[in-house]
Amino acid sequence: MSVVLAVVLIVGTLISYIPQYVSIFKSKSSEGLSFLMMGLGLASSLLTLLNTVMFYWEKLTCCSTLNFYQCLANNLVPEQLSISPICLIVLYLFFLYYFDKKKQTLRDYVISLAFFAISMIVPIIFATAALLMYFGRLVSPTKLIEFARLVGLLSAILVFVQWAPQVITTLRLGKAGALSLPMLLIQCPGSFLVVGFQLTAPLSEWTTWSPSLVSGLAQALLIILILFFKLRTKCYKSRTPEEDFLVPKFED
């Protein structure tokens, strides 16, 4: 059952990003997407993966004595969590390729590119530190677990901060823009499914599933905002000229 659920979550994660890719490709613009949101999300997902790998290290190293299926079944959580950073890297590359240079400056593009690099470098630094501590035996196993929890906690904080720029961007635009509602509708329940899956998995650790919980709550908020803006636009368009006349107009 766990294997089936893990496969469903992996496939669901891949499918959830397709509407966003299609939306950008069709419009030839990444307007409405926040580079801060994507960069923080990328860094967070990579840190969550590092957190999981550290807790599952013993199981991962056992793969040399297992067959392929046993290895996959033994490491479902890290496998499931490895998909999100891959999808986010592709999304950020789409964002940079279809960057709207007419509405935004070269400086904005350089900042977005630099933030992408930082989002990759920071998790690599943490991963390097973890490898040095483990193979160099610089700290005790207890301290290594504390470091893994610190990485997971940092990931949860980044997720919390991650969605703030996107919420602000959506509020300023008053519409979804290039942000895909179908993607959010798939990812939101998916985030809560991930939490449930990780809670029931062996070696369940709250610092591993807490980023998914925060992400699900933020996605739910964005869905509510987008649906509100769509409803408001629909109501405005359906108003008759007589109703427009009755709406008081104020001078600045």
Tab-separated table of C-alpha atoms in Angstrom:
chain	number	residue	atom	x	y	z
A	1	MET	CA	0.000	0.000	0.000
A	2	SER	CA	2.835	2.389	0.890
A	3	VAL	CA	4.513	1.695	-2.450
A	4	VAL	CA	1.280	2.458	-4.338
A	5	LEU	CA	0.757	5.708	-2.394
A	6	ALA	CA	4.372	6.765	-2.988
A	7	VAL	CA	4.021	6.126	-6.737
A	8	VAL	CA	0.741	8.094	-6.784
A	9	LEU	CA	2.432	11.022	-5.002
A	10	ILE	CA	5.425	10.958	-7.357
A	11	VAL	CA	3.235	10.852	-10.480
A	12	GLY	CA	0.894	13.445	-8.950
A	13	THR	CA	3.793	15.827	-8.293
A	14	LEU	CA	4.971	15.511	-11.894
A	15	ILE	CA	1.443	16.032	-13.265
A	16	SER	CA	0.800	19.016	-10.969
A	17	TYR	CA	3.579	21.049	-12.608
A	18	ILE	CA	2.429	20.384	-16.180
A	19	PRO	CA	-0.383	23.031	-16.120
A	20	GLN	CA	2.158	25.634	-14.954
A	21	TYR	CA	4.621	24.718	-17.696
A	22	VAL	CA	1.836	24.829	-20.294
A	23	SER	CA	0.548	28.181	-18.971
A	24	ILE	CA	3.982	29.812	-19.353
A	25	PHE	CA	4.627	28.176	-22.727
A	26	LYS	CA	1.257	29.290	-24.153
A	27	SER	CA	1.490	32.880	-22.929
A	28	LYS	CA	5.240	33.118	-23.703
A	29	SER	CA	5.478	35.067	-20.461
A	30	SER	CA	6.268	34.342	-16.819
A	31	GLU	CA	4.408	37.433	-15.554
A	32	GLY	CA	2.627	36.716	-12.297
A	33	LEU	CA	5.282	34.322	-11.022
A	34	SER	CA	7.564	35.444	-8.220
A	35	PHE	CA	11.244	34.504	-8.522
A	36	LEU	CA	11.454	34.789	-4.729
A	37	MET	CA	8.703	32.190	-4.354
A	38	MET	CA	10.361	29.773	-6.771
A	39	GLY	CA	13.885	30.317	-5.427
A	40	LEU	CA	12.873	29.861	-1.798
A	41	GLY	CA	10.794	26.833	-2.801
A	42	LEU	CA	13.757	25.303	-4.603
A	43	ALA	CA	16.115	25.880	-1.669
A	44	SER	CA	13.504	24.540	0.754
A	45	SER	CA	12.830	21.380	-1.263
A	46	LEU	CA	16.562	20.661	-1.584
A	47	LEU	CA	17.053	21.151	2.171
A	48	THR	CA	14.077	18.862	2.900
A	49	LEU	CA	15.629	16.238	0.642
A	50	LEU	CA	18.955	16.600	2.487
A	51	ASN	CA	17.137	16.257	5.832
A	52	THR	CA	15.472	13.046	4.605
A	53	VAL	CA	18.658	11.575	3.136
A	54	MET	CA	20.423	12.114	6.468
A	55	PHE	CA	17.695	10.267	8.380
A	56	TYR	CA	17.492	7.501	5.748
A	57	TRP	CA	21.262	7.176	5.245
A	58	GLU	CA	21.460	3.711	6.817
A	59	LYS	CA	18.643	2.445	4.578
A	60	LEU	CA	20.137	4.064	1.492
A	61	THR	CA	23.500	2.407	2.085
A	62	CYS	CA	21.743	-0.973	2.452
A	63	CYS	CA	20.777	-0.827	-1.234
A	64	SER	CA	24.059	-2.521	-2.122
A	65	THR	CA	22.770	-5.718	-0.483
A	66	LEU	CA	19.200	-5.496	-1.849
A	67	ASN	CA	17.648	-5.967	-5.261
A	68	PHE	CA	16.292	-2.987	-7.199
A	69	TYR	CA	12.667	-3.320	-6.043
A	70	GLN	CA	13.647	-3.840	-2.390
A	71	CYS	CA	15.849	-0.746	-2.523
A	72	LEU	CA	13.009	1.345	-3.977
A	73	ALA	CA	10.486	0.022	-1.443
A	74	ASN	CA	12.922	0.683	1.403
A	75	ASN	CA	13.444	4.366	0.545
A	76	LEU	CA	10.035	5.658	-0.543
A	77	VAL	CA	10.200	8.970	1.334
A	78	PRO	CA	13.511	10.260	-0.133
A	79	GLU	CA	12.417	9.072	-3.586
A	80	GLN	CA	9.133	10.942	-3.323
A	81	LEU	CA	10.820	14.103	-2.039
A	82	SER	CA	13.432	14.099	-4.827
A	83	ILE	CA	10.806	14.885	-7.496
A	84	SER	CA	9.818	18.353	-6.266
A	85	PRO	CA	13.275	20.011	-6.585
A	86	ILE	CA	13.644	18.618	-10.118
A	87	CYS	CA	10.273	20.083	-11.130
A	88	LEU	CA	11.122	23.424	-9.497
A	89	ILE	CA	14.450	23.657	-11.325
A	90	VAL	CA	12.626	23.149	-14.638
A	91	LEU	CA	10.004	25.750	-13.635
A	92	TYR	CA	12.672	28.330	-12.728
A	93	LEU	CA	14.417	27.725	-16.075
A	94	PHE	CA	11.079	28.303	-17.839
A	95	PHE	CA	10.666	31.489	-15.801
A	96	LEU	CA	14.081	32.782	-16.886
A	97	TYR	CA	13.624	31.782	-20.533
A	98	TYR	CA	10.229	33.477	-20.831
A	99	PHE	CA	11.175	36.464	-18.681
A	100	ASP	CA	9.179	39.513	-19.832
A	101	LYS	CA	11.992	41.904	-20.760
A	102	LYS	CA	9.517	44.500	-22.092
A	103	LYS	CA	7.849	45.047	-18.730
A	104	GLN	CA	10.870	44.359	-16.521
A	105	THR	CA	14.434	45.623	-16.599
A	106	LEU	CA	17.701	43.801	-17.211
A	107	ARG	CA	18.469	44.386	-13.533
A	108	ASP	CA	15.352	42.378	-12.578
A	109	TYR	CA	16.518	39.533	-14.820
A	110	VAL	CA	20.031	39.522	-13.321
A	111	ILE	CA	18.567	39.489	-9.792
A	112	SER	CA	16.308	36.556	-10.729
A	113	LEU	CA	19.265	34.674	-12.209
A	114	ALA	CA	21.436	35.387	-9.159
A	115	PHE	CA	18.687	34.204	-6.822
A	116	PHE	CA	18.446	30.942	-8.768
A	117	ALA	CA	22.188	30.403	-8.254
A	118	ILE	CA	21.927	31.195	-4.528
A	119	SER	CA	18.982	28.785	-4.178
A	120	MET	CA	21.202	26.007	-5.515
A	121	ILE	CA	24.424	26.963	-3.710
A	122	VAL	CA	23.039	27.229	-0.147
A	123	PRO	CA	21.722	23.613	-0.014
A	124	ILE	CA	24.998	22.416	-1.587
A	125	ILE	CA	26.920	24.121	1.253
A	126	PHE	CA	24.743	22.368	3.865
A	127	ALA	CA	25.143	19.032	2.047
A	128	THR	CA	28.933	19.480	1.937
A	129	ALA	CA	28.978	20.261	5.664
A	130	ALA	CA	26.912	17.118	6.368
A	131	LEU	CA	29.275	14.949	4.300
A	132	LEU	CA	32.342	16.375	6.048
A	133	MET	CA	30.803	15.809	9.489
A	134	TYR	CA	29.788	12.230	8.634
A	135	PHE	CA	32.816	10.922	6.764
A	136	GLY	CA	35.296	13.027	8.722
A	137	ARG	CA	33.700	11.904	12.002
A	138	LEU	CA	33.861	15.505	13.186
A	139	VAL	CA	30.765	15.185	15.397
A	140	SER	CA	28.887	12.456	17.253
A	141	PRO	CA	25.835	10.731	15.660
A	142	THR	CA	23.595	12.676	18.067
A	143	LYS	CA	24.998	15.991	16.837
A	144	LEU	CA	24.532	14.830	13.247
A	145	ILE	CA	20.840	14.155	13.938
A	146	GLU	CA	20.537	17.620	15.484
A	147	PHE	CA	22.106	19.074	12.330
A	148	ALA	CA	19.593	17.145	10.189
A	149	ARG	CA	16.737	18.577	12.270
A	150	LEU	CA	18.204	22.068	11.931
A	151	VAL	CA	18.239	21.624	8.129
A	152	GLY	CA	14.607	20.457	8.190
A	153	LEU	CA	13.556	23.351	10.413
A	154	LEU	CA	15.289	25.834	8.100
A	155	SER	CA	13.399	24.260	5.201
A	156	ALA	CA	10.066	24.783	6.995
A	157	ILE	CA	10.942	28.437	7.678
A	158	LEU	CA	11.863	28.952	4.015
A	159	VAL	CA	8.524	27.454	2.938
A	160	PHE	CA	6.727	29.894	5.231
A	161	VAL	CA	8.691	32.812	3.752
A	162	GLN	CA	8.484	31.323	0.235
A	163	TRP	CA	4.789	31.832	-0.296
A	164	ALA	CA	4.650	35.412	1.019
A	165	PRO	CA	6.093	36.974	-2.218
A	166	GLN	CA	3.647	34.967	-4.361
A	167	VAL	CA	0.676	35.998	-2.211
A	168	ILE	CA	1.807	39.645	-2.428
A	169	THR	CA	2.334	39.354	-6.215
A	170	THR	CA	-1.146	37.854	-6.662
A	171	LEU	CA	-2.730	40.535	-4.460
A	172	ARG	CA	-1.008	43.314	-6.430
A	173	LEU	CA	-2.062	41.902	-9.799
A	174	GLY	CA	-5.587	41.160	-8.637
A	175	LYS	CA	-5.470	38.005	-10.776
A	176	ALA	CA	-3.589	34.737	-11.172
A	177	GLY	CA	-1.389	35.957	-14.025
A	178	ALA	CA	0.912	33.124	-15.111
A	179	LEU	CA	0.282	31.314	-11.821
A	180	SER	CA	-1.627	28.130	-12.665
A	181	LEU	CA	-4.805	27.475	-10.664
A	182	PRO	CA	-4.969	23.825	-11.855
A	183	MET	CA	-1.430	23.331	-10.526
A	184	LEU	CA	-2.453	24.684	-7.116
A	185	LEU	CA	-5.635	22.578	-7.094
A	186	ILE	CA	-3.521	19.459	-7.633
A	187	GLN	CA	-0.628	20.411	-5.354
A	188	CYS	CA	-2.687	21.611	-2.373
A	189	PRO	CA	-4.370	18.279	-1.525
A	190	GLY	CA	-1.143	16.582	-2.627
A	191	SER	CA	0.779	18.454	0.073
A	192	PHE	CA	-1.576	17.150	2.760
A	193	LEU	CA	-1.319	13.621	1.304
A	194	VAL	CA	2.474	13.901	1.544
A	195	VAL	CA	2.131	14.856	5.225
A	196	GLY	CA	-0.091	11.830	5.844
A	197	PHE	CA	2.273	9.530	3.952
A	198	GLN	CA	5.331	10.750	5.843
A	199	LEU	CA	3.553	10.528	9.211
A	200	THR	CA	2.898	6.814	8.647
A	201	ALA	CA	6.311	6.071	7.108
A	202	PRO	CA	9.167	4.502	9.100
A	203	LEU	CA	11.611	7.018	10.602
A	204	SER	CA	8.855	9.667	10.566
A	205	GLU	CA	10.363	13.007	11.564
A	206	TRP	CA	8.367	16.221	12.045
A	207	THR	CA	11.109	18.363	10.496
A	208	THR	CA	10.660	16.341	7.290
A	209	TRP	CA	6.871	16.684	6.893
A	210	SER	CA	6.355	20.176	8.375
A	211	PRO	CA	7.420	21.985	5.132
A	212	SER	CA	4.695	20.099	3.227
A	213	LEU	CA	2.106	21.134	5.830
A	214	VAL	CA	3.071	24.816	5.580
A	215	SER	CA	3.091	24.580	1.775
A	216	GLY	CA	-0.398	23.048	1.689
A	217	LEU	CA	-1.834	25.811	3.876
A	218	ALA	CA	-0.224	28.533	1.722
A	219	GLN	CA	-1.491	26.939	-1.495
A	220	ALA	CA	-4.993	26.820	-0.022
A	221	LEU	CA	-4.771	30.569	0.667
A	222	LEU	CA	-3.673	31.270	-2.930
A	223	ILE	CA	-6.542	29.173	-4.297
A	224	ILE	CA	-9.018	31.208	-2.230
A	225	LEU	CA	-7.489	34.494	-3.470
A	226	ILE	CA	-7.532	33.460	-7.149
A	227	LEU	CA	-11.124	32.198	-6.960
A	228	PHE	CA	-12.133	35.456	-5.264
A	229	PHE	CA	-10.526	37.554	-8.027
A	230	LYS	CA	-12.140	35.397	-10.725
A	231	LEU	CA	-15.560	35.761	-9.078
A	232	ARG	CA	-15.089	39.509	-8.654
A	233	THR	CA	-14.146	39.907	-12.331
A	234	LYS	CA	-17.117	37.798	-13.408
A	235	CYS	CA	-19.516	39.858	-11.276
A	236	TYR	CA	-18.065	43.111	-12.624
A	237	LYS	CA	-18.445	41.993	-16.253
A	238	SER	CA	-22.030	40.876	-15.691
A	239	ARG	CA	-23.142	44.274	-14.339
A	240	THR	CA	-25.563	46.199	-16.508
A	241	PRO	CA	-25.037	49.878	-17.486
A	242	GLU	CA	-27.882	50.777	-15.112
A	243	GLU	CA	-26.055	49.101	-12.222
A	244	ASP	CA	-22.844	50.939	-13.153
A	245	PHE	CA	-24.777	54.214	-13.079
A	246	LEU	CA	-26.006	53.476	-9.548
A	247	VAL	CA	-22.472	52.844	-8.267
A	248	PRO	CA	-21.247	56.108	-6.698
A	249	LYS	CA	-18.067	57.562	-8.203
A	250	PHE	CA	-15.693	59.549	-6.056
A	251	GLU	CA	-13.254	62.200	-7.150
A	252	ASP	CA	-9.654	61.967	-5.915
